[in-house]
PDB file of C-alpha atoms in Angstrom:
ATOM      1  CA  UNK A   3       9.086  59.367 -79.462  1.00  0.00           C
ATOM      2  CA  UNK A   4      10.687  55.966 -80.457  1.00  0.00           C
ATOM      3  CA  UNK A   5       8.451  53.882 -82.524  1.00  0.00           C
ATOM      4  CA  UNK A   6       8.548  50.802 -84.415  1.00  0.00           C
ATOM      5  CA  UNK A   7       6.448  50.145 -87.590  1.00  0.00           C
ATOM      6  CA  UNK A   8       5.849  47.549 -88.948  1.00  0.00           C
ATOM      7  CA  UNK A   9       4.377  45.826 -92.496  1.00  0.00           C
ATOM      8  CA  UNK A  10       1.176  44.183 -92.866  1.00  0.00           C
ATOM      9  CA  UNK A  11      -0.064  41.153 -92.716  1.00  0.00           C
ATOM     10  CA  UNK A  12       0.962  38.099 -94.813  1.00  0.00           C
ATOM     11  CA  UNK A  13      -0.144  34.826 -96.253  1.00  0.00           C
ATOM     12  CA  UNK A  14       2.024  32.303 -98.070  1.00  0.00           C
ATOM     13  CA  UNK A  15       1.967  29.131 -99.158  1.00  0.00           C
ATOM     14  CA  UNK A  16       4.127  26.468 -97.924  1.00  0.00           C
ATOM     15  CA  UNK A  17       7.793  26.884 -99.275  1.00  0.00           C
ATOM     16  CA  UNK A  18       7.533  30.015-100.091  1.00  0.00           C
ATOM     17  CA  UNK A  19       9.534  32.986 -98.646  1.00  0.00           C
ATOM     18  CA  UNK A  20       8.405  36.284 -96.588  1.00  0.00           C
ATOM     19  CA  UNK A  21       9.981  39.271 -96.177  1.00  0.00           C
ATOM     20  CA  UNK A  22       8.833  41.536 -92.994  1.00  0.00           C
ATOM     21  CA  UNK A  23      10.069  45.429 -92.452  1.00  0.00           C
ATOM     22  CA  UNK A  24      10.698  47.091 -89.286  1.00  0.00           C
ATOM     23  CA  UNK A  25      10.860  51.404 -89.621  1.00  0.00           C
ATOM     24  CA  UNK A  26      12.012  52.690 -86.482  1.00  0.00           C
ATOM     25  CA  UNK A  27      11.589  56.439 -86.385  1.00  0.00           C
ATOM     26  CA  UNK A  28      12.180  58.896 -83.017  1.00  0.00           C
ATOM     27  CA  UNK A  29      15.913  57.709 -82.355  1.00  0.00           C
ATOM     28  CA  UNK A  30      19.757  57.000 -83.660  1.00  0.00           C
ATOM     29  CA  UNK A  31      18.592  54.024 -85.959  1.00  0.00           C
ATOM     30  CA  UNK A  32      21.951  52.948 -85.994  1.00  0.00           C
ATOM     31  CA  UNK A  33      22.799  53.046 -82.073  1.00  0.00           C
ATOM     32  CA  UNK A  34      20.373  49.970 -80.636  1.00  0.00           C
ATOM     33  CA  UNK A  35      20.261  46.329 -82.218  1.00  0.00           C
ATOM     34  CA  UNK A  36      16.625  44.922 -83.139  1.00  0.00           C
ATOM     35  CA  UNK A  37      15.629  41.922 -82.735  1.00  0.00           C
ATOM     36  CA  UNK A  38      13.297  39.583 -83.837  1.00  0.00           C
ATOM     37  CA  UNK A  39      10.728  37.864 -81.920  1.00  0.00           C
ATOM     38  CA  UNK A  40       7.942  35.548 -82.774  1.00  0.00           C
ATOM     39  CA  UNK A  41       4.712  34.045 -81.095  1.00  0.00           C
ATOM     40  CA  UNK A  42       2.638  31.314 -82.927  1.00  0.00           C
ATOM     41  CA  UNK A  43      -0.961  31.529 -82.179  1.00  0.00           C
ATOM     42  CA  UNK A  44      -2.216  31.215 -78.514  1.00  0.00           C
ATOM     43  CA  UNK A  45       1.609  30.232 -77.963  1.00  0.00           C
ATOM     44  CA  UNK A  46       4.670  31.960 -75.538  1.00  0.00           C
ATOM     45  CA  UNK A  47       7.552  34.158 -77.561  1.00  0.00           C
ATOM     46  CA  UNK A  48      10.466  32.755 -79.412  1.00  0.00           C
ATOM     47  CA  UNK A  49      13.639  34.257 -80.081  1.00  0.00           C
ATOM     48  CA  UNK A  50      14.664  34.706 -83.393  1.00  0.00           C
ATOM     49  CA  UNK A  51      18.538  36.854 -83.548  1.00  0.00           C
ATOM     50  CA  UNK A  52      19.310  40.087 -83.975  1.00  0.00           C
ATOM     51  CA  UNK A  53      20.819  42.716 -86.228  1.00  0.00           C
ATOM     52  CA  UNK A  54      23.278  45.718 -85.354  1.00  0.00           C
ATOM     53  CA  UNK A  55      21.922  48.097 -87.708  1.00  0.00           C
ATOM     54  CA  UNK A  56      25.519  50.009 -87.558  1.00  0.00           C
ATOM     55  CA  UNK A  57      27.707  47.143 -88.818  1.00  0.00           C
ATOM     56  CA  UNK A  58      25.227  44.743 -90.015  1.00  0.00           C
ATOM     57  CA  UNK A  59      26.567  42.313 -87.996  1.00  0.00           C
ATOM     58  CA  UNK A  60      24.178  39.475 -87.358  1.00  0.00           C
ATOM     59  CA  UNK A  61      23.143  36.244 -84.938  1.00  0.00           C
ATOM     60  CA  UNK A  62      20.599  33.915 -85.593  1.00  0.00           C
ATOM     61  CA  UNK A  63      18.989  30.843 -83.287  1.00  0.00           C
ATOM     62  CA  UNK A  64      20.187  27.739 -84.113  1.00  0.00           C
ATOM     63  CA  UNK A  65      16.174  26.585 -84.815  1.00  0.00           C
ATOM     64  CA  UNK A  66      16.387  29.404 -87.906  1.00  0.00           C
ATOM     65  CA  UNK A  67      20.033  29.113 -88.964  1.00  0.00           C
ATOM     66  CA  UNK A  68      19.873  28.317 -93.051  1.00  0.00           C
ATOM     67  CA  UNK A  69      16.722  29.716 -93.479  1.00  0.00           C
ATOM     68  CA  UNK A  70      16.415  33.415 -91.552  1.00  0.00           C
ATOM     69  CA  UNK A  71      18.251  36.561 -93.290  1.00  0.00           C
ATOM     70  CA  UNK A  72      17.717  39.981 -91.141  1.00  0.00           C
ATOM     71  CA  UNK A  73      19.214  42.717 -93.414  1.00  0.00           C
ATOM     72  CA  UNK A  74      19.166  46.787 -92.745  1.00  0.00           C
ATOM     73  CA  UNK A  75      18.607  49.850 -94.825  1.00  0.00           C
ATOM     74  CA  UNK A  76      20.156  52.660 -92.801  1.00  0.00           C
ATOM     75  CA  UNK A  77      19.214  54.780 -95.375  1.00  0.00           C
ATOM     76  CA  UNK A  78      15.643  54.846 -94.648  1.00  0.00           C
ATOM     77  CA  UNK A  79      16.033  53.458 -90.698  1.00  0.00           C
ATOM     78  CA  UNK A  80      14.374  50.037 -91.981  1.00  0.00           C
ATOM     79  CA  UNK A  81      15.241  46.214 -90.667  1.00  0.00           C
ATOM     80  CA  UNK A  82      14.121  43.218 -92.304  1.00  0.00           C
ATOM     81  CA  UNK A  83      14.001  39.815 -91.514  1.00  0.00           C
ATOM     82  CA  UNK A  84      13.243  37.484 -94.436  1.00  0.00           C
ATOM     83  CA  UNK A  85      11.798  33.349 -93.582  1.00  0.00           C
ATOM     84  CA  UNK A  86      12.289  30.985 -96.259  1.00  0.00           C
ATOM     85  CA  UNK A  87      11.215  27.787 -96.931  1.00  0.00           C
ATOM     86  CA  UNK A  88       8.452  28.598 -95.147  1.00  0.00           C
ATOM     87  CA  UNK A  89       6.446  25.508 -93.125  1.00  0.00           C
ATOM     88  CA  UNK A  90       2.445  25.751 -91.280  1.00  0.00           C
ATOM     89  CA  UNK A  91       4.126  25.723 -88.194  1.00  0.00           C
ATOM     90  CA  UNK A  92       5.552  29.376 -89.545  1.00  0.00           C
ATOM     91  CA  UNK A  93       2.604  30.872 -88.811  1.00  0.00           C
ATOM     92  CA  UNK A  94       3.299  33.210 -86.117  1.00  0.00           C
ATOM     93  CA  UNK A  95       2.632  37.014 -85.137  1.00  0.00           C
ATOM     94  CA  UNK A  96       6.199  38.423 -85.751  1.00  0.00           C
ATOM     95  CA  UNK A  97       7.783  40.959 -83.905  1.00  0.00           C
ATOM     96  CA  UNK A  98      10.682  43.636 -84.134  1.00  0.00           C
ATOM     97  CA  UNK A  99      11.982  44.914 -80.733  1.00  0.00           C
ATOM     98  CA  UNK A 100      14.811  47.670 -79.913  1.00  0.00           C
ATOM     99  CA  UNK A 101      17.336  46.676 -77.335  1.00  0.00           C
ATOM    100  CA  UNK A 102      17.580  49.235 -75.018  1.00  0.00           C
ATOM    101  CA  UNK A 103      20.201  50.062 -72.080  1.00  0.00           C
ATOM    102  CA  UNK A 104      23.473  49.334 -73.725  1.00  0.00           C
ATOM    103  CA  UNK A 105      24.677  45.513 -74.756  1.00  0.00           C
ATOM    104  CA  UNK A 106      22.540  42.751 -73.752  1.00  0.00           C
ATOM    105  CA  UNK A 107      19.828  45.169 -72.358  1.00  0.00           C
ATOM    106  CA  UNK A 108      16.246  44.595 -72.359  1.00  0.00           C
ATOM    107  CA  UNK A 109      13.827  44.573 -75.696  1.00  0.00           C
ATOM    108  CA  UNK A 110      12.289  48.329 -74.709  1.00  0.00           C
ATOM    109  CA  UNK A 111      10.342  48.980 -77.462  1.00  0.00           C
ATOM    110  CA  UNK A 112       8.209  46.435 -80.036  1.00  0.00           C
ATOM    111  CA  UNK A 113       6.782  47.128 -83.343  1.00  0.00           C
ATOM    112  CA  UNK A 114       3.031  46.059 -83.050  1.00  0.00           C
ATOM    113  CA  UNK A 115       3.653  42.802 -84.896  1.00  0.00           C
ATOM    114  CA  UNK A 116       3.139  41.227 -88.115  1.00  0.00           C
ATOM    115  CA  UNK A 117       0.955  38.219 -88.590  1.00  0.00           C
ATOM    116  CA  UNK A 118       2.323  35.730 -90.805  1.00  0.00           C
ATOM    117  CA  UNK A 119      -0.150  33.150 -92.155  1.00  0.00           C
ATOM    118  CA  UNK A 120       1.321  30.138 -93.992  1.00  0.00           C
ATOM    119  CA  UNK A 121      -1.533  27.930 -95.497  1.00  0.00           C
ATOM    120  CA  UNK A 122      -1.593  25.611 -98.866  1.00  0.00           C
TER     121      UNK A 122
ATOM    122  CA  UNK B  10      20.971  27.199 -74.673  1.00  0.00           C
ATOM    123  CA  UNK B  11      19.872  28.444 -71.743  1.00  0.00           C
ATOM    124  CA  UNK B  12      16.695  27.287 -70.375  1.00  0.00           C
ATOM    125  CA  UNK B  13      13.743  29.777 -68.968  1.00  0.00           C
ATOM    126  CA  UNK B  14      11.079  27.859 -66.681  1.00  0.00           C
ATOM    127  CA  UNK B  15       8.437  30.054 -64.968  1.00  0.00           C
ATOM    128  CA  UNK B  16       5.828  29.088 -62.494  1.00  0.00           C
ATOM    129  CA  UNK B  17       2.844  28.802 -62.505  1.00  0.00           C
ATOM    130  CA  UNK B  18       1.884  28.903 -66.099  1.00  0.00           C
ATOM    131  CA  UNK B  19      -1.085  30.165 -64.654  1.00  0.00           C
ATOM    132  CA  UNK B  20      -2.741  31.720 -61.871  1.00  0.00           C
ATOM    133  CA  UNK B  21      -6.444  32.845 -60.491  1.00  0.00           C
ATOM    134  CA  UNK B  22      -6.029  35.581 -58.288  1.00  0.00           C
ATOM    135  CA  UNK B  23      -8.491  38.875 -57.069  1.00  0.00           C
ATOM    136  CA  UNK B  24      -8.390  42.671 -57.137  1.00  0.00           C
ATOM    137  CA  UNK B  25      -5.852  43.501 -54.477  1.00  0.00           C
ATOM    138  CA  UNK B  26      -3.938  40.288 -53.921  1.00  0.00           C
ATOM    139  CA  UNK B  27      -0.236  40.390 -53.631  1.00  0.00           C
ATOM    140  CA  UNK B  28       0.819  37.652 -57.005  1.00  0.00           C
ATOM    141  CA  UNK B  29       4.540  36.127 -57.685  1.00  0.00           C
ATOM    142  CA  UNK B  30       5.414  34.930 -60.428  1.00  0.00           C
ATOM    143  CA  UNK B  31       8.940  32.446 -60.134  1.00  0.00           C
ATOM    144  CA  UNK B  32      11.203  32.402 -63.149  1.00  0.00           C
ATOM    145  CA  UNK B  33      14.370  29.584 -62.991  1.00  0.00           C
ATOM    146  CA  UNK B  34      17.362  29.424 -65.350  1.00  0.00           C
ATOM    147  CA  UNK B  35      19.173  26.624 -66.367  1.00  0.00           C
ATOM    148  CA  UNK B  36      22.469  28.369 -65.775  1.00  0.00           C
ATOM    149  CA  UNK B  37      23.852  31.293 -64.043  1.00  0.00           C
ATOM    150  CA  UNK B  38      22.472  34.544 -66.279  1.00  0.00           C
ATOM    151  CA  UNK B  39      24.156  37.161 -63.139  1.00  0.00           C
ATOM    152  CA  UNK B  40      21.603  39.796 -63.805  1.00  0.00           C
ATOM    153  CA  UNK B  41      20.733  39.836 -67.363  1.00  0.00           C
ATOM    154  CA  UNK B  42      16.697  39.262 -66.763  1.00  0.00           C
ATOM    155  CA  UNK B  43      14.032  40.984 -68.284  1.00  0.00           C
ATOM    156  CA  UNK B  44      10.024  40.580 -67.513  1.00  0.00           C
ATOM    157  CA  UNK B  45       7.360  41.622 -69.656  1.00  0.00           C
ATOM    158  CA  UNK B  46       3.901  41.972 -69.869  1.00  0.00           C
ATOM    159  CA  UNK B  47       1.551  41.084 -72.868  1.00  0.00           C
ATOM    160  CA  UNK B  48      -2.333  42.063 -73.338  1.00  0.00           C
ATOM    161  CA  UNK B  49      -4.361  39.461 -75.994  1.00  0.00           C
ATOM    162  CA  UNK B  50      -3.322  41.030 -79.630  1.00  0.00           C
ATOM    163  CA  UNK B  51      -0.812  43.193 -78.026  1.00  0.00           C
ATOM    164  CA  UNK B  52       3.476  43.296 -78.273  1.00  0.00           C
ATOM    165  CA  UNK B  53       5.136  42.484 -75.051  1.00  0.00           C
ATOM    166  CA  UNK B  54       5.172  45.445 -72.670  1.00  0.00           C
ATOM    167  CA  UNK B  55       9.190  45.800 -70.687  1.00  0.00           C
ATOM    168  CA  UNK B  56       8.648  46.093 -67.046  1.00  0.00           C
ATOM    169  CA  UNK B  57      11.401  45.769 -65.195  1.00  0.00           C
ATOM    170  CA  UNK B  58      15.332  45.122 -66.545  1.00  0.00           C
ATOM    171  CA  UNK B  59      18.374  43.996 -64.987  1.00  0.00           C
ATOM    172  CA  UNK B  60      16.198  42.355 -62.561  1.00  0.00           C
ATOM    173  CA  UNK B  61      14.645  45.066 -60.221  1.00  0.00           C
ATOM    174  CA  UNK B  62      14.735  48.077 -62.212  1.00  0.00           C
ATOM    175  CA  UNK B  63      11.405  49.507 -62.813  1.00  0.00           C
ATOM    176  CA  UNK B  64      11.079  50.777 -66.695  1.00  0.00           C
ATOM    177  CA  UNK B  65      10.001  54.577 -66.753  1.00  0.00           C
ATOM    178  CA  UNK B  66       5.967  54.998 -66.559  1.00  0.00           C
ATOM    179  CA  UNK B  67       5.755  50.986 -64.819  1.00  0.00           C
ATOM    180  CA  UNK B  68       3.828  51.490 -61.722  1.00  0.00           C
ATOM    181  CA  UNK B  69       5.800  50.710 -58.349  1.00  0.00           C
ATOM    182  CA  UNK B  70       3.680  48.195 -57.077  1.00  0.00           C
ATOM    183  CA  UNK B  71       5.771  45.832 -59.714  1.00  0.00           C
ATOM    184  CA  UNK B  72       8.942  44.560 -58.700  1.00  0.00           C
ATOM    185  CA  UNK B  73      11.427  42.358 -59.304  1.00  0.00           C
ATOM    186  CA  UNK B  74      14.168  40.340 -57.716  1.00  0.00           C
ATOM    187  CA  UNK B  75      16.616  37.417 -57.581  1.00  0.00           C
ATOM    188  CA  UNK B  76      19.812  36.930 -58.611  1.00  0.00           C
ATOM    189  CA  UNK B  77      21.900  33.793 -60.349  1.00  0.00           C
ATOM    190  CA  UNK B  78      19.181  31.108 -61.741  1.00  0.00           C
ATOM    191  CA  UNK B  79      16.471  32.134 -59.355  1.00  0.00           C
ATOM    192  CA  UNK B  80      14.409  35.439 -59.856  1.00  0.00           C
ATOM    193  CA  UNK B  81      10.901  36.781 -59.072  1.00  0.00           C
ATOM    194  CA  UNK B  82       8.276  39.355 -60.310  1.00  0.00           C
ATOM    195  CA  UNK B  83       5.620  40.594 -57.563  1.00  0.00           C
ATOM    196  CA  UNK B  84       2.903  42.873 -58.049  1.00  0.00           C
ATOM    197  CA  UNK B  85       2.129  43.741 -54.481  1.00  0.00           C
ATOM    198  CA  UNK B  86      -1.933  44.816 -54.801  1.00  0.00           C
ATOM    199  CA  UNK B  87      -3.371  43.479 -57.970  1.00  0.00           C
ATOM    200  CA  UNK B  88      -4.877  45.762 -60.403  1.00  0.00           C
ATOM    201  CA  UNK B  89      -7.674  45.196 -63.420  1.00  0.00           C
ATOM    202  CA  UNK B  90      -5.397  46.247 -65.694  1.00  0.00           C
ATOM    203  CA  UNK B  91      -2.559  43.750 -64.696  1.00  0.00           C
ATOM    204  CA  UNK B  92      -4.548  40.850 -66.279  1.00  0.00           C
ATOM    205  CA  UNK B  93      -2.212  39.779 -68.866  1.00  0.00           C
ATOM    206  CA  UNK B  94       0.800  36.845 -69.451  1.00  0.00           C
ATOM    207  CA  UNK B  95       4.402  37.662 -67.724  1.00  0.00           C
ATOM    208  CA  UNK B  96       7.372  36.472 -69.400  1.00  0.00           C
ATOM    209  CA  UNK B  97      11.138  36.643 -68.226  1.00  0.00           C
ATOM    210  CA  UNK B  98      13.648  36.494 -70.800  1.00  0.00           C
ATOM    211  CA  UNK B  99      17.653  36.154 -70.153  1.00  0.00           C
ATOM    212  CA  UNK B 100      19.879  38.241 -72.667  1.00  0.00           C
ATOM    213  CA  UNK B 101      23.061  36.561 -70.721  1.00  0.00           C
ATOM    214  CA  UNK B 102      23.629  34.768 -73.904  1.00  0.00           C
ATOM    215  CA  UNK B 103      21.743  33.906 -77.417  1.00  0.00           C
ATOM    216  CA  UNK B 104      19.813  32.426 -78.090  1.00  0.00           C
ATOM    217  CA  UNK B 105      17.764  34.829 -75.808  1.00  0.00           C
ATOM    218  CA  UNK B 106      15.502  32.792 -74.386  1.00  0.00           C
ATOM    219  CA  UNK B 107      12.399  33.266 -72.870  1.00  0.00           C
ATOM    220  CA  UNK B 108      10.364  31.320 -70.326  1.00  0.00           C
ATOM    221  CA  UNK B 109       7.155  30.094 -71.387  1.00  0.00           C
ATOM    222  CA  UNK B 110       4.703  32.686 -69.579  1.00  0.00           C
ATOM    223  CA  UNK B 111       2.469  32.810 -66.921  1.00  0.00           C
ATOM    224  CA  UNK B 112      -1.018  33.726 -67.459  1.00  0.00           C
ATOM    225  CA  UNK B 113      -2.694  36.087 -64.809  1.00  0.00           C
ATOM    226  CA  UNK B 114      -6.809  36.249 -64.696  1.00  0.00           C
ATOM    227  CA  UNK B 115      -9.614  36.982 -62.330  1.00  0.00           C
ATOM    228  CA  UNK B 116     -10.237  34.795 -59.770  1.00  0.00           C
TER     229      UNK B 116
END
């Protein structure tokens, strides 16, 4: 079965950089972009870009351009997304999703999120 | 970018009640829309795709349709377990935004 997994929780201090890891297991990890998707606390979902795990092609939202990287280890079926600079308004559960159903398809399966916490 | 606007952002309703949930965009997006469903502390949940089709294991009584800028999700007899925010989402073009949910609880 197609899963998502995952790293734990963070906390960082302001300017500081994160680095969150997505394992996707049960599929071709090389045959579906992920993307990444992030909700502040009690707040709606925000795009973030995605990754083609085959070519490592990527594309970013303009709100993260200059400070969002999303890398891929096919080796071991992993995405990353690293935040720098990192601001209190950063704090956000953050998300991995598969797109599904060929180009521009739907996000069909999430990771179970990664909570971010950026405090001085 | 394209702009998602749902409404309501909320909604009371009871066990049994036929609910829609209105989602415009700012632009033509043809058919690329997406709803999903999210549970407090939960990832979003895909529903239905490409407007009206059902994702495998959804239960019929959601639906979904619309075409252009103007789309709708119904859920024709309310359920417990459908208390929970709906999003759309376009993937027309990135950024791939979403609308900014609508939150369904218990009258």
């Amino acid at each position: 079965q197609v899963q998502l997994v995952q790293s734990g929780a963070e906390v960082k201090k302001p300017g500081a950089s994160v680095k969150v890891s997505c394992k996707a297991s049960g599929y071709t990890f090389t045959g579906y972009y992920i993307h990444w998707v992030r909700q502040p606390p009690g707040q709606g979902l925000e795009w973030m870009g995605w990754i083609n795990p085959n070519s490592g092609g990527t594309n970013y939202a303009q709100n993260f351009q200059g400070r969002v990287t999303m890398t891929r280890d096919t080796s071991i079926s992993t995405a990353y997304m690293e935040l720098s600079r990192l601001r209190s308004d950063d704090t956000a559960v953050y998300y991995c999703a598969r797109e599904g159903y060929g180009y521009r398809g739907p996000l069909d399966y999430w990771g179970q999120g990664t909570l971010v916490t950026v405090s001085s | 970018d394209i702009q998602m606007t749902q409404s309501p952002s909320s909604l009371s309703a009871s066990i049994g009640d036929r609910v829609t949930i209105t989602c415009r965009a700012s632009q033509s997006i043809s058919s690329y829309l997406t709803w999903y469903q999210q549970k407090p502390g939960k990832a979003p949940k895909l529903l239905i795709y490409a407007v009206s089709s059902l994702q495998s294991g959804v239960p019929s009584r959601f639906s979904g349709s619309g075409s252009g800028t103007d789309f709708i999700l119904t859920i024709s007899s309310l359920q417990p377990e459908d208390f929970a925010t709906y999003y759309c989402q376009q993937s027309f073009s990135t950024p791939r935004t979403f609308g900014q949910g609508t939150k369904v609880d218990i009258k």
